[in-house]
């Protein structure tokens, strides 16, 4: 016999307001009210704890060499659907030709890439709720294949993530890599987190677990964060500051005190360190980035919007230690109909709704 909605609600009220359930409900409600009174915001993720430095200022993932041309055609903005053709010459990293297709909506995101060597990579993101997103990615190349499965939960004042790379149970046990992270806001400016990395390439090798601890402090115009991995004796620290409305700078320092290698005494622990300093300047229709590290490598990147659909990018790098230099020039053209451009302008404020 099926109960009516009013009867179901009455039973739920009795359970939640009486006995142990009622006590637990009152404790949780009091804890939640005090938590809301702190005015905490989401601190981001441990993986992107230094995004102001690593992604906004530094050009480690943006630098390239050779000549490159990209043509992007947008067919729709809501939902987003676009394809692009990429041509490259003189680069040891980028393939000569690559075709990319992207589809995105508030619930699903799809991306597929295929190059001239038939090497394929793809991503699929699915939003279960506004806070929970599942992600899957795959890479099929001649050097090997990779599968990644991830679940991200974004709470009001915390972020949690669970990720597995090439998981398998076919060898009589669990192999692959598993990563779990949690970042919690303690005050409106301070956040503390933990990150665990478990790996076992094959059953013939023992599993290895590394745990790191992270802290992030974000003020109005500056940010400082750090991560400590006690098992490896590694420390990573970053500092970012907005110098003016158009200028921002950042520094990253990575120290390792327990590395095992030929540099150590008789194969014992060695000490290594790397420091990188960078700055970014935003012009009216262009941006300039530059960075230098302690090994003598100087890099710069200039992005210039010539017209609304045409963007030119110049990349340069000089390595004084090896006396090597790299230059890169890219031209990007974003083509779209007027109706699609109007959709893109209306959807710009809702860009975060697509589960990238």
Short mmCIF file of C-alpha atoms in Angstrom, two decimals:
data_model
loop_
_atom_site.label_atom_id
_atom_site.label_comp_id
_atom_site.label_asym_id
_atom_site.label_seq_id
_atom_site.Cartn_x
_atom_site.Cartn_y
_atom_site.Cartn_z
CA UNK A 1 0.00 0.00 0.00
CA UNK A 2 1.53 3.27 -1.11
CA UNK A 3 1.39 6.23 1.25
CA UNK A 4 0.22 9.66 0.19
CA UNK A 5 2.74 12.54 0.07
CA UNK A 6 1.23 14.12 3.20
CA UNK A 7 1.55 10.85 5.12
CA UNK A 8 5.14 10.41 3.96
CA UNK A 9 5.96 13.97 5.09
CA UNK A 10 4.32 13.36 8.48
CA UNK A 11 6.37 10.19 9.04
CA UNK A 12 9.56 12.03 8.05
CA UNK A 13 8.74 14.82 10.52
CA UNK A 14 8.19 12.31 13.33
CA UNK A 15 11.50 10.59 12.66
CA UNK A 16 13.47 13.85 12.36
CA UNK A 17 12.04 15.48 15.48
CA UNK A 18 12.03 12.57 17.91
CA UNK A 19 14.65 10.34 19.49
CA UNK A 20 18.21 10.08 18.27
CA UNK A 21 17.35 11.28 14.79
CA UNK A 22 15.89 14.47 16.15
CA UNK A 23 18.95 15.10 18.34
CA UNK A 24 21.32 14.54 15.43
CA UNK A 25 19.18 16.80 13.25
CA UNK A 26 19.31 19.58 15.85
CA UNK A 27 23.09 19.24 16.23
CA UNK A 28 23.58 19.37 12.47
CA UNK A 29 21.26 22.38 12.11
CA UNK A 30 23.15 24.27 14.85
CA UNK A 31 26.49 23.40 13.27
CA UNK A 32 25.27 24.48 9.82
CA UNK A 33 23.92 27.80 11.12
CA UNK A 34 27.27 28.63 12.76
CA UNK A 35 29.05 27.55 9.59
CA UNK A 36 26.88 29.83 7.45
CA UNK A 37 27.45 32.72 9.86
CA UNK A 38 31.19 32.64 9.07
CA UNK A 39 30.51 33.74 5.48
CA UNK A 40 32.93 31.23 3.94
CA UNK A 41 33.27 30.82 0.18
CA UNK A 42 34.49 27.98 -2.00
CA UNK A 43 38.34 27.95 -1.96
CA UNK A 44 38.82 26.11 -5.28
CA UNK A 45 40.66 22.82 -5.56
CA UNK A 46 44.03 21.55 -4.35
CA UNK A 47 45.05 20.89 -7.96
CA UNK A 48 44.51 24.57 -8.83
CA UNK A 49 45.58 25.99 -5.48
CA UNK A 50 48.11 28.28 -7.23
CA UNK A 51 46.01 29.07 -10.31
CA UNK A 52 46.71 32.83 -10.07
CA UNK A 53 50.40 32.10 -10.57
CA UNK A 54 50.52 28.91 -12.64
CA UNK A 55 47.61 29.66 -15.00
CA UNK A 56 47.04 33.42 -14.96
CA UNK A 57 50.65 34.69 -14.93
CA UNK A 58 53.07 31.94 -15.96
CA UNK A 59 53.19 30.70 -19.56
CA UNK A 60 54.41 27.16 -18.97
CA UNK A 61 51.41 25.64 -20.75
CA UNK A 62 51.14 28.43 -23.34
CA UNK A 63 54.67 28.61 -24.72
CA UNK A 64 55.25 27.01 -28.14
CA UNK A 65 57.68 27.04 -31.06
CA UNK A 66 57.34 27.08 -34.83
CA UNK A 67 54.43 28.35 -36.92
CA UNK A 68 50.82 27.59 -36.06
CA UNK A 69 47.46 28.48 -37.57
CA UNK A 70 44.06 27.80 -36.02
CA UNK A 71 40.65 28.19 -37.62
CA UNK A 72 37.63 27.85 -35.32
CA UNK A 73 34.05 27.78 -36.55
CA UNK A 74 31.24 28.21 -34.00
CA UNK A 75 27.87 26.84 -35.05
CA UNK A 76 25.99 27.51 -31.83
CA UNK A 77 26.55 29.12 -28.43
CA UNK A 78 23.61 27.72 -26.44
CA UNK A 79 24.35 24.85 -26.48
CA UNK A 80 27.94 25.46 -27.46
CA UNK A 81 29.11 23.60 -30.57
CA UNK A 82 32.28 24.41 -32.48
CA UNK A 83 34.98 22.74 -34.56
CA UNK A 84 38.55 23.83 -35.21
CA UNK A 85 41.41 22.99 -37.54
CA UNK A 86 45.00 23.45 -36.34
CA UNK A 87 48.08 23.49 -38.58
CA UNK A 88 51.59 23.49 -37.15
CA UNK A 89 55.08 23.57 -38.64
CA UNK A 90 58.49 23.43 -36.97
CA UNK A 91 57.19 22.19 -33.61
CA UNK A 92 58.35 19.03 -31.86
CA UNK A 93 55.28 18.93 -29.62
CA UNK A 94 52.32 19.97 -31.78
CA UNK A 95 51.21 17.64 -34.62
CA UNK A 96 51.21 19.02 -38.18
CA UNK A 97 47.40 18.81 -38.29
CA UNK A 98 44.72 18.35 -35.64
CA UNK A 99 40.92 18.44 -35.77
CA UNK A 100 38.91 19.31 -32.65
CA UNK A 101 35.18 19.25 -31.98
CA UNK A 102 33.56 20.66 -28.81
CA UNK A 103 30.01 20.43 -27.52
CA UNK A 104 28.90 21.95 -24.23
CA UNK A 105 25.68 22.56 -22.33
CA UNK A 106 24.88 23.18 -18.65
CA UNK A 107 24.72 19.39 -18.12
CA UNK A 108 27.25 17.82 -20.50
CA UNK A 109 30.59 18.67 -22.07
CA UNK A 110 32.25 16.74 -24.91
CA UNK A 111 35.60 17.32 -26.60
CA UNK A 112 37.37 15.15 -29.18
CA UNK A 113 40.73 15.67 -30.87
CA UNK A 114 42.24 13.70 -33.76
CA UNK A 115 45.58 14.46 -35.42
CA UNK A 116 47.22 13.38 -38.68
CA UNK A 117 48.85 10.35 -36.99
CA UNK A 118 45.37 9.13 -35.91
CA UNK A 119 46.17 9.80 -32.27
CA UNK A 120 42.92 10.44 -30.43
CA UNK A 121 42.08 12.20 -27.20
CA UNK A 122 38.67 12.94 -25.76
CA UNK A 123 36.90 14.29 -22.69
CA UNK A 124 33.40 13.73 -21.35
CA UNK A 125 31.99 15.65 -18.37
CA UNK A 126 28.56 15.07 -16.86
CA UNK A 127 26.93 17.31 -14.25
CA UNK A 128 24.75 15.27 -11.89
CA UNK A 129 23.87 18.25 -9.72
CA UNK A 130 25.08 21.82 -9.45
CA UNK A 131 27.82 20.59 -7.09
CA UNK A 132 28.72 17.10 -8.41
CA UNK A 133 30.48 16.57 -11.75
CA UNK A 134 31.87 13.32 -13.18
CA UNK A 135 34.70 13.52 -15.71
CA UNK A 136 36.25 10.96 -18.02
CA UNK A 137 39.12 11.35 -20.46
CA UNK A 138 40.92 8.98 -22.80
CA UNK A 139 44.09 9.16 -24.90
CA UNK A 140 44.92 6.64 -27.61
CA UNK A 141 48.44 7.12 -28.96
CA UNK A 142 51.24 5.06 -30.42
CA UNK A 143 53.25 5.53 -27.20
CA UNK A 144 50.44 4.12 -25.03
CA UNK A 145 46.87 4.58 -23.88
CA UNK A 146 45.49 6.41 -20.87
CA UNK A 147 42.09 6.45 -19.22
CA UNK A 148 41.16 8.88 -16.45
CA UNK A 149 38.01 8.85 -14.27
CA UNK A 150 37.25 11.70 -11.88
CA UNK A 151 34.49 12.96 -9.60
CA UNK A 152 34.51 16.55 -8.33
CA UNK A 153 32.23 17.90 -5.61
CA UNK A 154 32.06 21.66 -5.10
CA UNK A 155 30.48 22.65 -1.81
CA UNK A 156 29.71 26.11 -0.51
CA UNK A 157 32.97 26.29 1.47
CA UNK A 158 34.96 23.20 0.38
CA UNK A 159 35.98 21.14 -2.64
CA UNK A 160 36.59 17.38 -2.82
CA UNK A 161 37.94 15.31 -5.70
CA UNK A 162 38.60 11.63 -6.41
CA UNK A 163 40.53 10.67 -9.54
CA UNK A 164 41.82 7.37 -10.98
CA UNK A 165 44.24 6.98 -13.90
CA UNK A 166 44.47 3.66 -15.75
CA UNK A 167 42.72 1.70 -12.97
CA UNK A 168 42.74 -2.08 -13.44
CA UNK A 169 42.00 -5.29 -11.50
CA UNK A 170 43.00 -7.74 -14.25
CA UNK A 171 46.39 -8.53 -12.70
CA UNK A 172 44.95 -10.01 -9.53
CA UNK A 173 44.89 -6.71 -7.66
CA UNK A 174 44.38 -2.99 -8.05
CA UNK A 175 46.92 -1.20 -10.24
CA UNK A 176 47.11 2.32 -11.59
CA UNK A 177 47.04 5.71 -9.89
CA UNK A 178 44.44 7.06 -7.47
CA UNK A 179 44.36 10.65 -6.24
CA UNK A 180 42.07 12.15 -3.60
CA UNK A 181 42.04 15.75 -2.41
CA UNK A 182 40.05 17.97 -0.07
CA UNK A 183 40.29 21.74 0.45
CA UNK A 184 38.29 23.47 3.20
CA UNK A 185 37.85 27.17 3.96
CA UNK A 186 38.70 27.86 7.60
CA UNK A 187 38.18 31.62 7.51
CA UNK A 188 37.00 33.90 4.67
CA UNK A 189 40.66 34.16 3.56
CA UNK A 190 42.39 30.98 4.79
CA UNK A 191 41.89 27.47 3.42
CA UNK A 192 43.59 24.20 4.42
CA UNK A 193 43.66 20.98 2.45
CA UNK A 194 45.10 17.50 2.04
CA UNK A 195 46.02 15.54 -1.05
CA UNK A 196 46.77 11.80 -1.27
CA UNK A 197 48.45 10.08 -4.22
CA UNK A 198 48.47 6.26 -4.44
CA UNK A 199 50.26 4.47 -7.26
CA UNK A 200 51.06 0.89 -8.24
CA UNK A 201 52.22 0.42 -11.86
CA UNK A 202 52.06 -3.40 -11.67
CA UNK A 203 51.51 -6.19 -9.14
CA UNK A 204 55.25 -6.90 -9.18
CA UNK A 205 55.85 -3.53 -7.50
CA UNK A 206 54.72 -2.54 -4.00
CA UNK A 207 52.16 0.26 -3.75
CA UNK A 208 53.36 3.75 -2.88
CA UNK A 209 51.38 6.39 -1.02
CA UNK A 210 52.32 10.07 -0.79
CA UNK A 211 50.32 12.56 1.23
CA UNK A 212 50.71 16.31 0.90
CA UNK A 213 49.31 19.13 3.00
CA UNK A 214 48.24 22.44 1.47
CA UNK A 215 47.40 25.93 2.69
CA UNK A 216 46.07 28.94 0.79
CA UNK A 217 45.57 32.55 1.92
CA UNK A 218 43.71 34.91 -0.43
CA UNK A 219 43.47 38.62 0.29
CA UNK A 220 41.98 41.38 -1.84
CA UNK A 221 45.02 41.94 -4.06
CA UNK A 222 47.44 39.14 -3.16
CA UNK A 223 47.57 35.39 -2.60
CA UNK A 224 50.03 33.02 -0.93
CA UNK A 225 49.87 29.24 -0.91
CA UNK A 226 52.08 26.25 -0.22
CA UNK A 227 52.21 22.47 -0.31
CA UNK A 228 54.37 20.12 1.74
CA UNK A 229 55.04 16.45 0.86
CA UNK A 230 56.81 14.98 3.93
CA UNK A 231 57.46 11.55 2.33
CA UNK A 232 59.41 13.14 -0.51
CA UNK A 233 60.83 16.06 1.44
CA UNK A 234 59.36 18.51 -1.09
CA UNK A 235 58.02 22.01 -0.55
CA UNK A 236 56.19 24.08 -3.17
CA UNK A 237 55.26 27.71 -2.44
CA UNK A 238 53.69 30.41 -4.59
CA UNK A 239 52.96 34.10 -4.14
CA UNK A 240 50.79 36.28 -6.40
CA UNK A 241 50.09 40.00 -6.25
CA UNK A 242 48.08 42.43 -8.33
CA UNK A 243 50.32 45.48 -8.68
CA UNK A 244 47.75 47.60 -10.51
CA UNK A 245 44.54 47.21 -12.47
CA UNK A 246 46.44 45.84 -15.49
CA UNK A 247 49.61 44.39 -13.95
CA UNK A 248 50.00 41.22 -11.88
CA UNK A 249 53.08 39.24 -10.86
CA UNK A 250 53.84 35.90 -9.28
CA UNK A 251 56.70 33.78 -7.97
CA UNK A 252 56.96 30.03 -7.42
CA UNK A 253 59.59 28.20 -5.40
CA UNK A 254 60.04 24.43 -5.38
CA UNK A 255 62.48 22.77 -2.99
CA UNK A 256 63.35 19.07 -2.65
CA UNK A 257 65.49 17.78 0.22
CA UNK A 258 65.09 14.01 -0.15
CA UNK A 259 65.67 13.29 -3.82
CA UNK A 260 67.59 10.15 -4.70
CA UNK A 261 69.88 10.52 -7.67
CA UNK A 262 73.42 10.81 -8.94
CA UNK A 263 73.69 14.28 -7.46
CA UNK A 264 73.46 12.95 -3.94
CA UNK A 265 76.47 11.73 -1.97
CA UNK A 266 77.01 8.03 -2.76
CA UNK A 267 73.45 7.76 -4.08
CA UNK A 268 72.04 9.38 -0.94
CA UNK A 269 69.69 12.33 -0.57
CA UNK A 270 70.25 15.34 -2.79
CA UNK A 271 69.02 18.91 -2.57
CA UNK A 272 67.36 20.59 -5.52
CA UNK A 273 65.51 23.84 -5.97
CA UNK A 274 63.78 25.85 -8.66
CA UNK A 275 62.51 29.43 -8.57
CA UNK A 276 60.39 31.06 -11.28
CA UNK A 277 59.36 34.71 -11.42
CA UNK A 278 56.75 36.01 -13.86
CA UNK A 279 54.60 39.03 -14.66
CA UNK A 280 51.59 39.79 -16.85
CA UNK A 281 50.46 43.09 -18.35
CA UNK A 282 47.01 43.49 -19.92
CA UNK A 283 46.70 46.12 -22.63
CA UNK A 284 43.42 47.25 -24.12
CA UNK A 285 43.39 44.60 -26.85
CA UNK A 286 46.43 42.47 -25.99
CA UNK A 287 48.34 40.89 -23.12
CA UNK A 288 52.05 40.35 -22.45
CA UNK A 289 53.55 37.70 -20.19
CA UNK A 290 57.19 37.18 -19.23
CA UNK A 291 58.99 34.88 -16.82
CA UNK A 292 62.50 33.92 -15.78
CA UNK A 293 63.79 31.04 -13.65
CA UNK A 294 66.99 30.30 -11.77
CA UNK A 295 68.33 28.07 -14.58
CA UNK A 296 68.67 31.08 -16.88
CA UNK A 297 65.60 30.44 -19.04
CA UNK A 298 63.73 33.57 -20.15
CA UNK A 299 60.32 33.30 -21.82
CA UNK A 300 57.73 35.73 -23.11
CA UNK A 301 54.31 35.54 -24.75
CA UNK A 302 52.43 38.33 -26.53
CA UNK A 303 48.78 37.93 -27.55
CA UNK A 304 47.30 40.61 -29.78
CA UNK A 305 43.71 40.90 -30.99
CA UNK A 306 44.04 42.36 -34.50
CA UNK A 307 40.30 42.38 -35.17
CA UNK A 308 37.32 40.69 -33.55
CA UNK A 309 37.90 37.28 -35.21
CA UNK A 310 41.72 37.42 -35.65
CA UNK A 311 44.27 36.94 -32.86
CA UNK A 312 48.06 36.81 -33.25
CA UNK A 313 50.33 35.18 -30.66
CA UNK A 314 54.11 35.47 -30.43
CA UNK A 315 56.15 33.16 -28.19
CA UNK A 316 59.86 33.41 -27.45
CA UNK A 317 62.26 31.53 -25.20
CA UNK A 318 66.00 31.83 -24.54
CA UNK A 319 67.85 29.23 -22.48
CA UNK A 320 71.16 30.80 -21.47
CA UNK A 321 72.41 27.58 -19.87
CA UNK A 322 72.22 25.56 -23.10
CA UNK A 323 72.52 28.54 -25.48
CA UNK A 324 69.26 27.54 -27.19
CA UNK A 325 66.41 29.72 -28.42
CA UNK A 326 62.85 29.01 -29.56
CA UNK A 327 60.45 31.25 -31.46
CA UNK A 328 56.79 30.71 -32.21
CA UNK A 329 54.12 32.58 -34.18
CA UNK A 330 50.43 31.66 -34.23
CA UNK A 331 47.40 33.10 -35.99
CA UNK A 332 43.91 32.23 -34.73
CA UNK A 333 40.67 33.01 -36.54
CA UNK A 334 37.31 32.56 -34.79
CA UNK A 335 34.53 32.52 -37.36
CA UNK A 336 30.86 32.69 -36.41
CA UNK A 337 27.60 34.02 -37.80
CA UNK A 338 26.11 37.20 -36.34
CA UNK A 339 23.35 35.23 -34.63
CA UNK A 340 25.92 32.95 -32.99
CA UNK A 341 28.02 35.93 -31.88
CA UNK A 342 24.96 37.43 -30.20
CA UNK A 343 24.36 34.10 -28.44
CA UNK A 344 27.96 34.05 -27.26
CA UNK A 345 27.63 37.53 -25.77
CA UNK A 346 24.43 36.55 -23.94
CA UNK A 347 25.95 33.29 -22.70
CA UNK A 348 29.22 34.89 -21.54
CA UNK A 349 27.84 35.51 -18.06
CA UNK A 350 26.76 31.86 -17.78
CA UNK A 351 30.10 30.37 -19.01
CA UNK A 352 30.67 28.77 -15.63
CA UNK A 353 27.53 26.65 -16.05
CA UNK A 354 29.26 24.42 -18.62
CA UNK A 355 31.02 21.57 -16.73
CA UNK A 356 34.51 22.06 -18.20
#
